[in-house]
Amino acid sequence: MKNILITGGAGFIGSHVVRLFVNKYPEYNVVNLDKLTYAGNLENLKDIESKSNYKFVKGDIVDGDFIQQLFKDYSFDGVIHLAAESHVDRSITNPMEFIYTNIVGTVNLLNAAKSHWEGSFSEKKFYHISTDEVYGSLGDTGIFTEETSYDPHSPYSASKASSDHLVRSYHDTFGLPVVISNCSNNYGAFQFPEKLIPLFINNIKNKKPLPVYGKGVNIRDWLFVEDHAAAIDIIFHRGGKGETYNIGGNNEWKNIDLIKKMCDIMDRKLGRNPGTSEKLITYVKDRAGHDLRYAIDSSKLQKELGWMPSLEFEVGLEKTIDWYLENEEWMNNVTSGDYQKYYEEQYEKRENL
Ligand code: NAD
Ligand code: TYD
């Protein structure tokens, strides 16, 4: 029997990881620790919430005493740390939450693992989930490898870079058994509609303007979230201690091309005339410090641990759009209340180009 702590399990990626572990490993006890910020939603886990190998604990990783007590109560064998503030635009308007959760919260977990695991490091693993955004921005060519130097540009990516450095320092200084992965942009079910794909699906459906930052020429490398969860499973069990693995779909899309693709698919699915939804595209003031291009080389993970993305992007995108169209109630619930205020501040006050 293994006791596993998954932090941020009520969020987008975390909920897929919790679901995978609870279903695939009935012999593990999975504890999901989440503060339930605006991005955390227990509805994401309704299908597994009554399983006997699953427990939800509401709590804040910034509270060091609470984290120490949690480690005492549960004697964790492994940690998969996903809890974070994760949205670049929010990090520009309110950086401090990112510093507290992403940096201080991560160090609280490292300290608890270090003190509770003393003497038994060889049987434990602390897995820190990070992003490709720590590597900065690429020009027209090039690709991020595990050796690329860190060069973050947003408060979000700088806070994640800082947490990665701290995780590595606990390995190098104290011998803590850590592993890190840096993944490209995820898409799929249960993603909060502040990120490009679910936001635009919701706006297309409701015939609202599609706010494209700048000229829409920025490029992202998209990966289906269940492929990320599968990579996390493999790395947690077989990743080398002290190692880093890049995870990505080898699937680069210029924002404007992706947006037009989504408009086409949704016109078809919603029975609208071709070209209808593209008319909603509105070019707006660019994001400050907007990284031009991300692209991930995941060959180390593929060669050493045998992971491969499972889905063609077009198939994953259709599946994702279907999910949001079929789960109207989920979308209505997460866009009620504070979401309207966020939307007004981010978009209704933003200049059009
Ligand atoms: P998310 O914003 O959907 O979820 C984050 C979760 O963390 C939420 O459930 C939230 O309630 C919880 N949380 C926030 N602050 C907390 C705190 N102080 N204490 C406890 N819980 C807290 O994020 P996501 O997109 O699922 O990302 C998960 C992880 O994966 C993050 O570490 C992110 O940096 C990383 N990542 C995300 C992507 C992506 O495309 N979304 C890509 C690569 C890496
Ligand atoms: P996002 O989903 O926020 O992910 P990240 O910034 O972490 O890559 O944004 C993906 C891309 O889409 C990014 O280049 C910014 C752009 N974007 C828009 O053009 N309009 C929007 O309303 C949003 C949310 C993003």
XYZ file of C-alpha atoms and ligand atoms in Angstrom:
422
model
C 0.000 0.000 0.000
C 1.339 3.413 -0.987
C 0.191 6.761 0.328
C 0.386 9.368 -2.412
C -0.148 13.103 -1.992
C -1.391 14.880 -5.102
C -1.543 18.665 -4.706
C -3.849 20.754 -6.903
C -5.922 17.685 -7.725
C -9.141 19.681 -8.104
C -7.667 21.749 -10.937
C -7.514 20.993 -14.636
C -4.484 18.693 -14.995
C -4.568 17.552 -11.362
C -8.099 16.159 -11.730
C -6.991 13.990 -14.665
C -3.984 12.763 -12.670
C -6.106 11.977 -9.589
C -8.650 10.104 -11.717
C -5.919 8.075 -13.443
C -4.187 7.120 -10.183
C -7.389 6.305 -8.248
C -8.706 4.071 -11.038
C -5.424 2.472 -12.118
C -3.904 1.848 -8.671
C -6.604 0.600 -6.283
C -3.786 -0.419 -3.890
C -2.681 3.236 -3.458
C -4.265 5.694 -1.050
C -4.547 8.947 -2.979
C -4.861 12.158 -0.949
C -5.865 15.184 -2.999
C -4.822 18.411 -1.260
C -6.351 21.524 -2.797
C -7.190 25.007 -1.577
C -10.136 25.229 -4.018
C -9.224 28.598 -5.470
C -11.307 29.879 -8.401
C -9.508 27.196 -10.491
C -10.201 24.272 -8.158
C -13.506 22.496 -8.601
C -14.612 19.269 -6.933
C -17.134 18.756 -9.737
C -14.114 17.724 -11.827
C -13.836 14.587 -9.660
C -17.478 13.588 -9.153
C -16.987 10.190 -10.821
C -14.310 9.046 -8.341
C -15.140 10.969 -5.139
C -16.682 7.976 -3.369
C -13.873 5.508 -4.156
C -12.350 3.999 -1.013
C -8.745 4.740 -2.079
C -9.444 8.489 -2.508
C -9.550 11.290 0.049
C -9.933 15.026 -0.445
C -8.311 17.460 1.988
C -8.988 21.179 1.683
C -5.902 23.204 2.558
C -3.324 25.755 1.526
C 0.265 24.776 0.656
C 1.356 28.248 1.789
C 0.564 27.220 5.396
C 3.785 25.469 6.425
C 2.510 24.164 9.799
C -0.522 22.639 8.149
C 1.678 20.896 5.538
C 3.974 19.487 8.261
C 0.934 18.130 10.112
C -0.472 16.592 6.906
C 2.778 14.680 6.345
C 2.635 13.480 9.970
C -0.986 12.331 9.593
C -0.577 10.422 6.336
C 3.054 9.187 6.087
C 3.247 9.840 2.358
C 5.477 7.664 0.191
C 5.287 9.969 -2.788
C 4.221 13.484 -3.729
C 2.966 14.699 -7.106
C 2.923 18.466 -6.828
C 0.634 20.298 -9.248
C -0.919 23.000 -7.037
C -0.098 26.377 -8.496
C -1.432 29.650 -9.708
C -1.295 28.894 -13.412
C -2.575 31.739 -15.590
C -0.109 34.203 -17.150
C -2.647 37.072 -17.437
C -3.521 36.822 -13.736
C 0.202 36.825 -12.880
C 0.502 40.177 -14.653
C -2.344 41.758 -12.663
C -1.624 40.038 -9.323
C 1.900 38.569 -9.083
C 1.990 38.068 -5.299
C -0.374 35.062 -5.262
C 2.093 33.401 -7.658
C 5.025 34.084 -5.364
C 3.221 32.681 -2.321
C 1.701 29.569 -3.846
C 4.246 28.644 -6.503
C 7.417 29.441 -4.561
C 6.626 29.464 -0.815
C 4.093 26.630 -1.195
C 6.613 24.454 -3.017
C 9.286 25.069 -0.362
C 6.793 24.147 2.392
C 6.227 20.804 0.656
C 9.972 20.265 0.172
C 10.621 20.998 3.853
C 7.907 18.597 4.979
C 9.188 15.841 2.673
C 12.748 16.423 3.840
C 11.941 16.210 7.543
C 9.414 13.357 7.384
C 11.394 11.231 4.934
C 14.794 11.572 6.667
C 16.440 8.140 6.733
C 14.195 6.627 4.059
C 14.884 8.765 0.985
C 15.551 5.709 -1.210
C 11.905 4.572 -0.952
C 10.354 8.002 -1.643
C 9.740 10.353 -4.536
C 8.897 14.057 -4.775
C 7.607 14.851 -8.264
C 7.334 18.519 -9.211
C 5.155 19.378 -12.221
C 6.366 22.354 -14.208
C 5.982 24.115 -17.511
C 7.948 24.751 -20.705
C 7.418 28.485 -20.085
C 10.458 28.495 -17.747
C 12.671 28.236 -20.841
C 11.431 31.568 -22.189
C 10.576 32.311 -25.790
C 11.877 30.829 -29.045
C 12.269 32.658 -32.355
C 11.189 31.060 -35.612
C 13.519 28.100 -35.096
C 14.853 26.032 -32.211
C 13.313 23.753 -29.619
C 13.469 23.461 -25.818
C 15.509 20.523 -24.524
C 16.178 19.616 -20.887
C 19.509 21.489 -21.255
C 17.991 24.801 -22.421
C 18.825 27.608 -19.965
C 15.975 29.117 -18.018
C 14.802 32.541 -19.236
C 11.287 33.190 -17.900
C 9.456 36.401 -18.837
C 6.147 36.482 -16.961
C 5.651 36.498 -13.193
C 3.973 33.087 -13.693
C 6.918 31.510 -15.521
C 9.435 33.226 -13.214
C 7.663 31.787 -10.159
C 7.628 28.303 -11.735
C 11.320 28.651 -12.677
C 12.079 29.631 -9.104
C 10.223 26.597 -7.759
C 12.089 24.292 -10.190
C 15.432 25.679 -8.977
C 14.398 25.164 -5.352
C 13.317 21.567 -6.026
C 16.688 20.841 -7.686
C 18.519 22.539 -4.812
C 16.844 20.183 -2.293
C 18.099 17.272 -4.387
C 21.645 18.622 -4.727
C 21.965 19.911 -1.152
C 19.993 17.402 0.911
C 19.701 14.410 -1.423
C 15.886 14.673 -1.539
C 14.648 12.206 -4.206
C 13.060 14.591 -6.686
C 12.022 14.467 -10.319
C 10.757 17.354 -12.476
C 8.862 17.524 -15.740
C 8.271 20.561 -17.954
C 5.234 20.279 -20.190
C 3.858 22.334 -23.051
C 0.309 23.815 -23.242
C -2.396 21.316 -22.296
C -5.958 21.180 -23.580
C -8.940 18.948 -22.784
C -11.942 18.583 -20.475
C -12.225 20.523 -17.172
C -9.906 23.396 -18.145
C -10.977 26.709 -16.629
C -12.258 29.086 -19.346
C -9.563 31.699 -18.808
C -7.137 29.702 -21.009
C -7.336 30.050 -24.781
C -9.139 26.875 -25.879
C -12.033 26.672 -23.366
C -12.460 30.472 -23.345
C -12.827 30.557 -27.113
C -15.113 27.494 -27.224
C -17.403 29.242 -24.735
C -17.298 32.552 -26.612
C -17.931 30.933 -30.002
C -20.891 29.079 -28.548
C -22.311 32.291 -27.074
C -21.444 34.408 -30.156
C -19.174 36.660 -28.067
C -16.057 38.417 -29.478
C -12.893 36.260 -29.673
C -10.124 38.419 -28.159
C -6.931 37.565 -30.086
C -3.865 39.113 -28.449
C -1.730 41.176 -30.850
C -1.655 39.773 -34.351
C -2.339 36.163 -33.292
C 1.106 35.044 -34.512
C 2.293 33.509 -31.223
C 2.903 29.772 -31.364
C 2.126 27.152 -28.737
C 2.830 23.383 -28.715
C -0.454 21.710 -27.656
C -0.772 18.400 -25.793
C -3.956 16.512 -24.853
C -4.252 16.572 -21.051
C -4.737 12.786 -20.732
C -1.396 12.314 -22.514
C 0.188 14.594 -19.912
C -1.411 12.538 -17.124
C -0.068 9.333 -18.728
C 3.432 10.873 -18.862
C 3.130 11.859 -15.174
C 2.230 8.251 -14.298
C 5.313 6.938 -16.133
C 7.692 9.552 -14.717
C 6.386 9.137 -11.163
C 7.034 5.396 -11.287
C 10.112 5.158 -13.488
C 11.690 8.606 -13.781
C 15.257 8.856 -12.491
C 15.840 10.727 -9.242
C 17.329 14.169 -9.881
C 16.224 13.958 -13.535
C 14.176 16.348 -15.665
C 11.869 15.289 -18.508
C 10.308 17.517 -21.151
C 6.754 16.594 -22.198
C 5.180 17.885 -25.407
C 3.015 16.963 -28.334
C 5.315 17.985 -31.201
C 2.262 19.949 -32.258
C 2.910 23.633 -32.875
C 0.052 25.941 -33.827
C 0.027 29.649 -34.537
C -2.795 31.062 -32.364
C -4.761 32.506 -35.274
C -4.645 29.200 -37.213
C -5.824 27.289 -34.169
C -8.619 29.801 -33.561
C -9.817 29.546 -37.181
C -9.733 25.755 -36.912
C -11.903 25.937 -33.766
C -14.322 28.295 -35.544
C -14.653 25.836 -38.472
C -15.263 22.822 -36.236
C -17.811 24.687 -34.148
C -19.693 26.106 -37.150
C -20.089 22.503 -38.309
C -21.120 21.178 -34.885
C -23.531 24.038 -34.160
C -25.111 23.934 -37.619
C -23.909 27.445 -38.524
C -22.863 28.499 -42.023
C -19.115 28.121 -42.701
C -17.310 31.377 -41.830
C -19.918 32.522 -39.262
C -17.793 32.222 -36.114
C -14.609 33.661 -37.700
C -16.455 36.996 -37.840
C -16.211 37.061 -34.015
C -12.399 37.360 -34.160
C -11.336 40.671 -32.578
C -7.692 41.704 -32.369
C -6.984 43.261 -28.971
C -4.032 44.835 -27.166
C -1.247 42.281 -26.795
C -0.351 40.610 -23.505
C 2.661 42.349 -21.886
C 5.877 40.307 -22.288
C 4.042 37.859 -24.585
C 6.355 34.921 -25.445
C 6.438 34.375 -29.196
C 6.936 30.644 -29.512
C 7.188 27.491 -27.407
C 8.242 24.107 -28.794
C 9.261 21.071 -26.759
C 11.686 18.274 -27.550
C 10.328 15.277 -25.600
C 12.711 12.711 -27.128
C 14.373 11.936 -23.762
C 11.023 10.857 -22.285
C 10.132 8.935 -25.440
C 13.475 7.114 -25.693
C 14.202 6.483 -22.021
C 10.714 5.811 -20.660
C 8.736 4.902 -23.789
C 6.038 7.612 -23.553
C 4.269 8.769 -26.722
C 1.356 11.158 -27.275
C -1.687 9.008 -28.076
C -3.927 11.358 -30.054
C -3.816 13.313 -33.297
C -4.469 16.977 -32.459
C -7.566 17.222 -34.675
C -9.102 14.223 -32.878
C -8.249 15.658 -29.448
C -9.615 19.083 -30.352
C -12.938 17.643 -31.608
C -13.204 15.507 -28.466
C -12.541 18.567 -26.328
C -15.089 20.732 -28.131
C -17.673 17.932 -27.809
C -16.977 17.708 -24.081
C -17.573 21.427 -23.502
C -20.722 21.400 -25.644
C -22.064 18.384 -23.738
C -21.137 19.793 -20.317
C -22.998 23.070 -20.415
C -23.823 22.887 -16.714
C -20.111 22.612 -15.781
C -19.361 25.698 -17.882
C -22.334 27.619 -16.441
C -21.240 26.806 -12.891
C -17.628 27.956 -13.375
C -18.595 31.116 -15.249
C -21.100 32.359 -12.679
C -20.059 34.704 -9.839
C -16.472 35.991 -9.849
C -15.832 34.996 -13.457
C -17.882 37.918 -14.763
C -15.727 40.371 -12.807
C -12.533 38.740 -14.099
C -13.836 38.868 -17.664
C -14.742 42.548 -17.416
C -11.312 43.456 -16.025
C -9.343 41.387 -18.551
C -11.356 41.987 -21.698
C -14.045 44.641 -21.510
C -11.482 47.295 -20.479
C -8.907 46.120 -23.066
C -8.372 48.239 -26.193
C -9.189 46.750 -29.580
C -6.458 47.049 -32.224
P -5.185 24.964 -12.528
O -5.068 26.438 -12.298
O -6.304 24.434 -13.342
O -5.242 24.208 -11.108
C -4.439 24.551 -10.035
C -5.014 23.894 -8.786
O -4.168 24.248 -7.669
C -6.420 24.368 -8.438
O -7.238 23.253 -8.114
C -6.226 25.261 -7.233
O -7.346 25.275 -6.353
C -4.995 24.645 -6.577
N -4.258 25.613 -5.748
C -3.898 26.876 -6.106
N -3.262 27.465 -5.078
C -3.212 26.550 -4.065
C -2.670 26.581 -2.766
N -2.060 27.689 -2.271
N -2.766 25.460 -1.999
C -3.389 24.353 -2.473
N -3.939 24.289 -3.696
C -3.850 25.371 -4.494
O -3.769 24.538 -13.128
P -3.404 23.418 -14.204
O -3.517 24.000 -15.554
O -4.122 22.160 -13.857
O -1.859 23.246 -13.884
C -1.407 22.302 -12.895
C 0.109 22.334 -12.845
O 0.643 22.022 -14.123
C 0.672 23.707 -12.467
O 1.773 23.495 -11.619
C 1.115 24.303 -13.803
O 2.200 25.177 -13.630
C 1.529 23.041 -14.551
N 1.408 23.120 -16.031
C 0.240 23.516 -16.621
C 0.147 23.530 -18.015
C -1.141 23.920 -18.718
O -1.165 23.981 -19.953
N -2.225 24.133 -18.034
C 1.242 23.145 -18.805
C 2.424 22.743 -18.147
C 2.485 22.731 -16.754
P -3.034 30.658 -22.587
O -4.084 29.630 -22.806
O -3.265 31.735 -21.591
O -1.688 29.857 -22.258
P -0.146 30.409 -22.117
O -0.144 31.869 -22.108
O 0.254 29.838 -20.795
O 0.569 29.809 -23.282
O -2.719 31.360 -23.990
C -2.331 30.614 -25.121
C -2.019 31.602 -26.235
O -3.235 32.269 -26.615
C -1.049 32.690 -25.817
O -0.196 33.017 -26.914
C -1.948 33.888 -25.499
C -3.113 33.692 -26.450
N -4.427 34.189 -25.965
C -5.179 35.105 -26.738
O -4.767 35.485 -27.849
N -6.365 35.545 -26.247
C -6.843 35.142 -25.032
O -7.938 35.602 -24.615
C -6.085 34.200 -24.263
C -6.573 33.728 -22.923
C -4.881 33.755 -24.769
